[in-house]
């Protein structure tokens, strides 16, 4: 159905993922004490996502130092994909997700690195390419001293959804 | 109508702004990949706001180092004004905003700076002076290693509103 | 009523606290410009909580440096207890709290400390032991350069509740 479609948001989320050539990752397994995503009414709140593929981080280190802005942007995109997968699993399928309400991006930053927005654009652009207008969200991007597993970036997302 | 009124919350939000001698800034223009504020049901979530006036930061640098607590507190107040403007634009007018639910304040802090609450009071006090009792909010204030554009402070706000 | 009960979530919250041998701390007094917790519909949002007992921090300093992971985990547990007390006061009693939706944990971290999740588990495990299945929450854990009063950890919690 999505063949020929280039514009975002013209089909279902899964059609749009197909059109973009994106395969959704397997949702990370729930850990003991918290869950990858929590349904709250008509919202789905993800936990902070790291840029992992098959359980391994794609990059580690501080951005602007060991990690370039471009590498960090790609890592932020991966965080958003993982958030999408976590939310899809929580609501029972990616096509139940209807939009993006909020993104918070934490970037591992030495004090002289100030391009956090450019990094988190990697997440925001992925989400907007999948959801189109419904993907436009409020956002905060900040620089933090350290992240779990030495990840360069961590992203949490609030989606809207309907059954 | 607000003439002579000193008490917070006795009139509309715009009357209260007048009584306080505050001119709301022009809301920042939406950028490509996210929006300055997002309406979510009866709430309005702002993006993280920087202390900019007419597109330029009023101060840059780490608090307790290049930036004094008083300067940072004034910057936090400016962040809150920008949040108010962003939310007003999103809901269709400042008088549709009915209160403040949550503030998160990020303060650019070297490890030995611990007065983040004093800094973020600049935002909280502004919001409470405008909304009175309805402006009392939950809040987190933390110190971060770096912020976009070398800003000393970034503040996001969740408002309540009604049409 | 809870005598003999070891399983989480089998009784009321206060029964479960009794079964765990936990005495809820006195909720911190509201300060001038923000409140310890804010009721928002069927949710209760706490402010960022510090690991204080009777108004004094149980530990200060950076985790992985002056503060061990075990000490920080105990501090995170205390933050969660303070959040529980703040929310209980806001909704009119701990037994009106029905579950935990979200935890955000900020850990004072030098750049080479990466075990923020282990630290924040101190908060998550306490909440899950009190609420059982209803205590499973979305979560973000990040490392920050500095926290108020040199606290090693700050935790905010979103609870669900009903009258």
CSV table of C-alpha atoms in Angstrom, one decimal, chain B residues 43 100-102 104 106-107 109-111 113-114 116-117 121 124-125 128 134-145 158, chain C residues 30-40 43 45-49 106 108 144-151 154-156 158:
chain,number,residue,atom,x,y,z
B,43,UNK,CA,-2.2,20.4,29.7
B,100,UNK,CA,1.3,25.6,36.5
B,101,UNK,CA,1.7,21.9,37.2
B,102,UNK,CA,5.4,21.2,36.9
B,104,UNK,CA,12.0,21.1,35.5
B,106,UNK,CA,18.5,22.3,34.4
B,107,UNK,CA,21.4,24.4,35.7
B,109,UNK,CA,26.9,23.5,37.1
B,110,UNK,CA,30.5,22.6,37.9
B,111,UNK,CA,30.6,19.7,40.4
B,113,UNK,CA,27.9,24.2,42.8
B,114,UNK,CA,24.9,23.1,44.8
B,116,UNK,CA,20.3,24.9,41.9
B,117,UNK,CA,17.1,25.5,43.8
B,121,UNK,CA,13.4,30.0,42.1
B,124,UNK,CA,9.1,29.5,40.1
B,125,UNK,CA,8.7,32.9,41.6
B,128,UNK,CA,3.7,32.1,41.0
B,134,UNK,CA,-2.7,28.0,40.8
B,135,UNK,CA,1.0,28.6,40.1
B,136,UNK,CA,2.2,26.2,42.8
B,137,UNK,CA,3.9,23.3,41.1
B,138,UNK,CA,5.9,20.2,41.5
B,139,UNK,CA,9.6,20.8,40.6
B,140,UNK,CA,12.9,19.2,40.0
B,141,UNK,CA,16.2,21.2,39.8
B,142,UNK,CA,19.4,19.5,38.8
B,143,UNK,CA,22.9,20.5,37.8
B,144,UNK,CA,24.1,19.5,34.3
B,145,UNK,CA,27.5,19.5,32.7
B,158,UNK,CA,3.8,22.0,32.2
C,30,UNK,CA,6.0,22.8,51.5
C,31,UNK,CA,8.4,25.6,50.6
C,32,UNK,CA,7.4,28.9,49.4
C,33,UNK,CA,7.6,28.6,45.6
C,34,UNK,CA,6.8,25.0,44.9
C,35,UNK,CA,5.1,22.0,46.5
C,36,UNK,CA,6.5,18.6,47.4
C,37,UNK,CA,3.8,16.9,45.2
C,38,UNK,CA,1.0,18.0,42.9
C,39,UNK,CA,-2.2,16.2,42.2
C,40,UNK,CA,-2.9,16.1,38.4
C,43,UNK,CA,-1.9,11.1,38.9
C,45,UNK,CA,3.6,14.1,40.5
C,46,UNK,CA,6.3,14.6,43.2
C,47,UNK,CA,9.0,17.1,43.1
C,48,UNK,CA,12.6,15.9,42.9
C,49,UNK,CA,13.3,14.3,46.3
C,106,UNK,CA,19.5,11.8,38.7
C,108,UNK,CA,25.7,12.8,40.8
C,144,UNK,CA,24.5,14.7,36.4
C,145,UNK,CA,27.4,17.0,37.3
C,146,UNK,CA,25.9,18.4,40.5
C,147,UNK,CA,22.8,18.2,42.7
C,148,UNK,CA,21.2,20.5,45.4
C,149,UNK,CA,23.1,20.4,48.7
C,150,UNK,CA,25.7,18.1,47.2
C,151,UNK,CA,23.2,15.2,47.3
C,154,UNK,CA,17.6,13.0,43.4
C,155,UNK,CA,14.5,11.1,42.4
C,156,UNK,CA,11.1,12.2,41.1
C,158,UNK,CA,4.7,9.9,39.2
